[in-house]
Short mmCIF file of C-alpha atoms in Angstrom, two decimals:
data_model
loop_
_atom_site.label_atom_id
_atom_site.label_comp_id
_atom_site.label_asym_id
_atom_site.label_seq_id
_atom_site.Cartn_x
_atom_site.Cartn_y
_atom_site.Cartn_z
CA CYS T 1 -18.79 9.24 -36.27
CA ALA T 2 -15.47 10.47 -34.94
CA TYR T 3 -13.85 13.33 -33.04
CA TRP T 4 -10.46 15.03 -33.23
CA LYS T 5 -8.35 13.42 -30.49
CA THR T 6 -5.16 14.98 -29.17
CA VAL T 7 -2.65 12.87 -27.24
CA ALA T 8 0.62 14.57 -26.29
CA SER T 9 1.98 15.96 -29.59
CA ASP T 10 -0.09 13.67 -31.82
CA SER T 11 -3.59 14.43 -33.14
CA PHE T 12 -5.90 12.15 -35.10
CA TRP T 13 -9.52 11.22 -35.75
CA SER T 14 -10.96 8.68 -33.29
CA SER T 15 -14.35 6.98 -33.10
CA GLU T 16 -13.84 5.88 -29.48
CA GLY T 17 -17.00 6.48 -27.44
CA CYS T 18 -18.95 7.77 -30.46
CA THR T 19 -22.07 6.19 -31.97
CA VAL T 20 -24.52 7.01 -34.76
CA GLN T 21 -27.82 8.05 -33.16
CA ASP T 22 -29.81 8.99 -36.26
CA VAL T 23 -29.22 9.05 -40.02
CA ASN T 24 -31.15 9.94 -43.18
CA ALA T 25 -30.41 11.18 -46.70
CA THR T 26 -29.36 14.68 -45.58
CA TYR T 27 -27.64 14.38 -42.20
CA VAL T 28 -26.10 12.08 -39.58
CA VAL T 29 -26.57 12.62 -35.83
CA CYS T 30 -23.60 11.48 -33.76
CA GLY T 31 -23.33 11.09 -30.01
CA CYS T 32 -20.05 10.88 -28.09
CA ASN T 33 -19.80 9.94 -24.41
CA HIS T 34 -16.43 10.72 -22.84
CA LEU T 35 -16.77 10.65 -19.07
CA SER T 36 -14.10 12.45 -17.06
CA SER T 37 -11.85 11.08 -14.34
CA PHE T 38 -10.62 12.76 -11.17
CA ALA T 39 -7.27 13.34 -12.88
CA VAL T 40 -8.65 16.31 -14.87
CA LEU T 41 -8.58 18.43 -11.69
CA MET T 42 -4.78 18.60 -11.59
CA ALA T 43 -3.90 18.08 -15.27
CA THR T 44 -2.15 21.04 -16.89
CA GLN T 45 -2.38 19.43 -20.31
CA ASP T 46 -4.97 17.34 -22.11
CA ILE T 47 -4.96 13.78 -20.83
CA GLU T 48 -5.95 10.75 -22.81
CA LYS T 49 -9.41 9.41 -22.04
CA ASP T 50 -8.99 6.17 -20.14
CA LEU T 51 -11.85 3.83 -19.29
CA GLY T 52 -10.03 2.48 -16.24
CA LEU T 53 -9.60 5.96 -14.74
CA THR T 54 -13.26 6.75 -15.38
CA VAL T 55 -14.52 3.53 -13.76
CA ILE T 56 -12.26 3.98 -10.71
CA THR T 57 -13.37 7.60 -10.37
CA TYR T 58 -17.09 6.93 -10.44
CA ILE T 59 -17.00 3.82 -8.22
CA GLY T 60 -14.65 5.55 -5.78
CA ILE T 61 -16.70 8.75 -5.59
CA ILE T 62 -19.94 6.84 -4.97
CA ILE T 63 -18.31 4.90 -2.11
CA SER T 64 -16.71 8.13 -0.88
CA LEU T 65 -20.04 9.98 -0.85
CA ILE T 66 -21.67 7.20 1.18
CA CYS T 67 -18.82 7.24 3.71
CA LEU T 68 -18.85 11.04 3.93
CA PHE T 69 -22.61 11.00 4.53
CA PHE T 70 -22.21 8.62 7.48
CA THR T 71 -19.30 10.68 8.83
CA ILE T 72 -21.36 13.89 8.65
CA PHE T 73 -24.36 12.10 10.19
CA THR T 74 -22.21 10.79 13.06
CA HIS T 75 -20.69 14.19 13.83
CA CYS T 76 -24.10 15.86 13.77
CA CYS T 77 -25.90 13.28 15.93
CA PHE T 78 -23.42 12.75 18.77
CA HIS T 79 -23.18 16.08 20.56
CA SER T 80 -20.79 14.62 23.15
CA ILE T 81 -17.96 14.57 20.61
CA ARG T 82 -18.34 18.24 19.67
CA ASN T 83 -15.09 20.20 19.99
CA PRO T 84 -12.98 22.43 17.72
CA SER T 85 -11.30 19.41 16.10
CA THR T 86 -14.55 17.66 15.20
CA THR T 87 -15.96 20.98 13.96
CA LEU T 88 -13.06 21.16 11.50
CA GLN T 89 -13.63 17.54 10.51
CA LEU T 90 -17.35 18.11 9.96
CA ASN T 91 -16.83 21.12 7.70
CA LEU T 92 -14.09 19.33 5.75
CA CYS T 93 -16.51 16.44 5.16
CA ILE T 94 -19.32 18.78 4.09
CA SER T 95 -17.06 20.62 1.62
CA LEU T 96 -15.71 17.39 0.17
CA PHE T 97 -19.20 15.87 -0.06
CA VAL T 98 -20.48 18.86 -2.06
CA ALA T 99 -17.37 18.92 -4.28
CA GLU T 100 -17.53 15.21 -5.12
CA LEU T 101 -21.30 15.24 -5.66
CA ILE T 102 -21.06 18.18 -8.09
CA PHE T 103 -18.13 16.50 -9.83
CA LEU T 104 -20.09 13.26 -10.18
CA VAL T 105 -23.20 14.82 -11.73
CA GLY T 106 -21.82 17.93 -13.43
CA ILE T 107 -18.22 17.63 -14.65
CA ASP T 108 -19.33 16.42 -18.11
CA TYR T 109 -22.40 18.66 -18.50
CA THR T 110 -20.93 20.64 -21.39
CA ASN T 111 -24.14 20.97 -23.44
CA ASN T 112 -25.06 24.30 -21.84
CA LYS T 113 -22.19 26.79 -21.72
CA ILE T 114 -23.63 28.95 -18.92
CA ALA T 115 -24.58 25.97 -16.75
CA CYS T 116 -21.15 24.44 -17.37
CA ALA T 117 -19.44 27.67 -16.26
CA ILE T 118 -21.55 27.75 -13.07
CA ILE T 119 -20.70 24.12 -12.32
CA ALA T 120 -17.00 24.87 -12.85
CA GLY T 121 -17.25 27.83 -10.46
CA ILE T 122 -18.96 25.71 -7.79
CA LEU T 123 -16.34 22.99 -8.19
CA HIS T 124 -13.56 25.58 -7.96
CA TYR T 125 -15.02 26.98 -4.74
CA SER T 126 -15.86 23.59 -3.19
CA PHE T 127 -12.43 22.05 -3.71
CA LEU T 128 -10.70 25.23 -2.50
CA ALA T 129 -12.91 25.07 0.61
CA CYS T 130 -11.78 21.46 1.11
CA PHE T 131 -8.16 22.56 1.05
CA ALA T 132 -8.84 25.51 3.36
CA TRP T 133 -10.38 23.17 5.95
CA MET T 134 -7.52 20.70 5.42
CA CYS T 135 -5.08 23.48 6.26
CA LEU T 136 -7.07 24.50 9.33
CA ALA T 137 -7.15 20.87 10.49
CA ALA T 138 -3.37 20.63 10.11
CA VAL T 139 -2.86 23.88 12.06
CA GLN T 140 -5.23 22.63 14.78
CA LEU T 141 -3.35 19.33 15.04
CA CYS T 142 -0.06 21.20 15.27
CA LEU T 143 -1.42 23.35 18.11
CA MET T 144 -2.57 20.22 19.94
CA VAL T 145 0.88 18.65 19.67
CA ILE T 146 2.69 21.84 20.70
CA ASN T 147 0.44 21.93 23.75
CA LEU T 148 0.94 18.21 24.43
CA LYS T 149 2.27 18.79 27.93
CA ALA T 150 -1.11 20.16 29.01
CA VAL T 151 -3.54 17.53 30.27
CA LYS T 152 -6.56 19.01 28.50
CA PHE T 153 -5.06 19.98 25.17
CA PHE T 154 -8.50 19.97 23.52
CA ARG T 155 -9.49 23.04 25.55
CA SER T 156 -6.41 25.15 25.07
CA HIS T 157 -4.54 26.54 22.10
CA VAL T 158 -7.32 25.81 19.65
CA ILE T 159 -8.58 27.69 16.60
CA ARG T 160 -11.70 29.59 17.60
CA ARG T 161 -14.83 29.20 15.51
CA ARG T 162 -14.96 32.89 14.67
CA TYR T 163 -11.69 32.43 12.77
CA MET T 164 -12.53 29.04 11.25
CA TYR T 165 -15.41 30.03 9.02
CA PRO T 166 -13.90 33.18 7.44
CA VAL T 167 -10.83 31.15 6.48
CA GLY T 168 -12.62 27.90 5.61
CA TYR T 169 -15.38 29.43 3.49
CA GLY T 170 -14.44 33.09 3.03
CA ALA T 171 -10.92 32.72 1.60
CA PRO T 172 -12.03 30.35 -1.22
CA ALA T 173 -14.88 32.75 -2.08
CA VAL T 174 -12.38 35.61 -2.43
CA ILE T 175 -10.15 33.53 -4.74
CA VAL T 176 -13.10 32.50 -6.92
CA ALA T 177 -14.42 36.07 -7.07
CA ILE T 178 -11.03 37.44 -8.12
CA SER T 179 -10.57 34.65 -10.68
CA ALA T 180 -14.01 35.25 -12.20
CA GLY T 181 -13.38 38.99 -12.28
CA VAL T 182 -10.06 38.58 -14.08
CA ASP T 183 -11.22 35.97 -16.62
CA HIS T 184 -14.80 34.71 -16.33
CA GLN T 185 -14.39 32.79 -19.59
CA GLY T 186 -11.92 30.51 -17.85
CA TYR T 187 -14.81 28.64 -16.24
CA GLY T 188 -16.01 25.71 -18.34
CA THR T 189 -14.43 24.20 -21.44
CA ALA T 190 -15.66 22.22 -24.42
CA LYS T 191 -14.55 18.98 -22.74
CA HIS T 192 -15.17 19.49 -19.02
CA CYS T 193 -17.00 21.82 -16.67
CA TRP T 194 -13.74 22.75 -15.02
CA LEU T 195 -11.10 25.47 -15.27
CA SER T 196 -9.52 26.29 -18.59
CA MET T 197 -5.84 25.58 -19.20
CA GLU T 198 -5.59 28.66 -21.42
CA ARG T 199 -3.83 31.76 -20.06
CA TYR T 200 -2.78 29.70 -17.02
CA PHE T 201 -6.26 30.06 -15.54
CA LEU T 202 -6.05 26.59 -13.97
CA TRP T 203 -3.39 27.95 -11.62
CA SER T 204 -6.09 29.90 -9.79
CA PHE T 205 -6.77 26.45 -8.33
CA LEU T 206 -3.34 24.81 -8.51
CA GLY T 207 -1.58 27.81 -6.93
CA PRO T 208 -3.53 27.78 -3.63
CA VAL T 209 -3.44 23.96 -3.63
CA CYS T 210 0.37 23.88 -3.94
CA LEU T 211 0.70 26.47 -1.18
CA ILE T 212 -1.60 24.58 1.21
CA ILE T 213 0.11 21.24 0.51
CA LEU T 214 3.47 22.89 1.25
CA VAL T 215 2.12 24.38 4.50
CA ASN T 216 0.59 21.04 5.54
CA LEU T 217 3.80 19.17 4.76
CA THR T 218 5.83 21.65 6.82
CA LEU T 219 3.40 21.40 9.74
CA PHE T 220 3.46 17.61 9.72
CA ILE T 221 7.27 17.58 9.74
CA VAL T 222 7.17 19.89 12.79
CA ILE T 223 4.53 17.67 14.43
CA ILE T 224 6.51 14.46 13.91
CA TRP T 225 9.66 16.12 15.26
CA ILE T 226 7.83 17.31 18.39
CA LEU T 227 6.24 13.90 18.96
CA LYS T 228 9.59 12.18 18.54
CA GLU T 229 11.12 14.46 21.18
CA LYS T 230 8.10 13.92 23.43
CA LEU T 231 8.21 10.12 23.20
CA ALA T 232 11.95 10.11 23.87
CA SER T 233 11.51 12.18 27.04
CA LEU T 234 8.59 10.19 28.46
CA ASP T 235 8.91 8.05 31.55
CA LYS T 236 7.44 4.58 31.67
CA ASP T 237 3.94 5.81 32.52
CA VAL T 238 1.78 3.57 30.35
CA SER T 239 -1.15 5.97 29.95
CA THR T 240 1.07 8.84 28.83
CA VAL T 241 2.90 6.65 26.33
CA LYS T 242 -0.38 5.32 24.96
CA GLU T 243 -1.75 8.85 24.62
CA SER T 244 1.30 10.05 22.72
CA ARG T 245 1.38 7.00 20.47
CA SER T 246 -2.33 7.42 19.78
CA LEU T 247 -1.71 11.03 18.77
CA THR T 248 1.20 9.89 16.57
CA PHE T 249 -1.13 7.49 14.75
CA LYS T 250 -3.69 10.28 14.35
CA VAL T 251 -1.01 12.55 12.88
CA MET T 252 0.10 9.95 10.34
CA ALA T 253 -3.50 9.12 9.40
CA GLN T 254 -4.39 12.78 8.95
CA PHE T 255 -1.29 13.31 6.83
CA LEU T 256 -2.63 10.61 4.51
CA ILE T 257 -5.96 12.45 4.32
CA LEU T 258 -4.82 16.06 4.35
CA GLY T 259 -1.86 16.08 2.00
CA CYS T 260 -0.33 12.83 0.87
CA THR T 261 -3.08 11.90 -1.59
CA TRP T 262 -3.02 15.29 -3.32
CA MET T 263 0.78 15.35 -3.47
CA PHE T 264 0.52 12.69 -6.17
CA GLY T 265 -1.56 15.20 -8.08
CA LEU T 266 1.43 17.55 -8.08
CA PHE T 267 3.57 14.80 -9.63
CA HIS T 268 0.79 14.34 -12.16
CA VAL T 269 0.98 18.07 -12.92
CA GLY T 270 4.70 17.83 -13.54
CA GLN T 271 4.91 14.55 -15.44
CA GLY T 272 1.43 14.02 -16.82
CA THR T 273 1.98 10.26 -16.84
CA LEU T 274 -0.85 7.74 -16.90
CA ILE T 275 0.63 5.90 -13.90
CA MET T 276 0.54 9.04 -11.75
CA ALA T 277 -2.97 9.71 -13.00
CA TYR T 278 -4.02 6.26 -11.77
CA VAL T 279 -2.35 6.68 -8.35
CA PHE T 280 -3.86 10.14 -7.90
CA THR T 281 -7.32 9.01 -9.03
CA ILE T 282 -7.40 5.92 -6.80
CA LEU T 283 -6.26 7.77 -3.67
CA ASN T 284 -8.52 10.77 -4.10
CA SER T 285 -11.62 8.97 -5.34
CA PHE T 286 -11.62 6.95 -2.11
CA GLN T 287 -10.74 9.91 0.13
CA GLY T 288 -14.17 9.83 1.78
CA LEU T 289 -13.56 6.19 2.75
CA PHE T 290 -10.22 7.11 4.34
CA ILE T 291 -11.88 9.95 6.26
CA PHE T 292 -14.65 7.64 7.53
CA LEU T 293 -12.11 5.08 8.75
CA VAL T 294 -9.91 7.65 10.53
CA TYR T 295 -12.58 10.01 11.89
CA CYS T 296 -15.18 7.38 12.86
CA VAL T 297 -14.16 3.71 12.78
CA LEU T 298 -10.67 4.13 14.29
CA ASN T 299 -11.56 7.11 16.49
CA ARG T 300 -12.14 6.03 20.09
CA GLN T 301 -13.76 9.39 20.86
CA VAL T 302 -16.50 8.53 18.34
CA ARG T 303 -16.73 4.79 19.04
CA GLN T 304 -17.43 5.16 22.76
CA PRO T 305 -20.64 7.26 22.51
CA PHE T 306 -21.79 5.11 19.59
CA TRP T 307 -21.59 1.85 21.55
CA SER T 308 -22.91 3.43 24.76
CA SER T 309 -26.04 4.58 22.89
CA LYS T 310 -26.93 0.98 22.04
#
């Protein structure tokens, strides 16, 4: 048993991952198991199947899903921490949880063409929703920093909920609807339940992703510049310095979550190297763990009600 394997410009028959399941005098039944890695999301060309990438992806996503579940549970249970920022965090976690769960159970379900296309559409929408909420979180953080001189910056210059949901969930739905209307056959391929690379259909995902990463990067540069100016102008008031330094840490941590990890995916798009695929896969497979650490474990706003409830 073998399949036609394409690596870069070379093609050949390979028996990797294939076994003989049944054989008699008239036919041979073969079975091939080629599990996908997270790198397929950003790859603009066929990537070589790599066992290491697959193992990292599945272990990382399982850990990520557990961490996202506890983050969602925490944000839902402790009403005292509810504010526009935690609302953004909660919806980001929900979108990422759905996206990673569907990826885990459905990315390789290519046996049924219709089901595979539906899975690809759900993945397209879920990951776009993740990026939409990432962008909203970056905008919200920027508004908080711009309004840093106010004592209660959580209550002023915030994104209102009536604007959050149309952008966070509505904009991705519009993109998916337009993409499906233009080329519905672009959903699902023979190898993965993801977007086709033919006719540049994959750019219906990569295009918005590149735009949001660029916006987030610009916002974080503005935020760091404002914080630098703020820290330089502060007096020796300890509480004010601590507050600003705490916000600086939050900015850097959120940059890791909301842009830095996916920027390696852009390098993977351009170079298609195995090293970049590994870096991108490791960082993004464990994204739920990073979110849990930043939004729960290292967040004093969450820790205080948790310990006071005991």
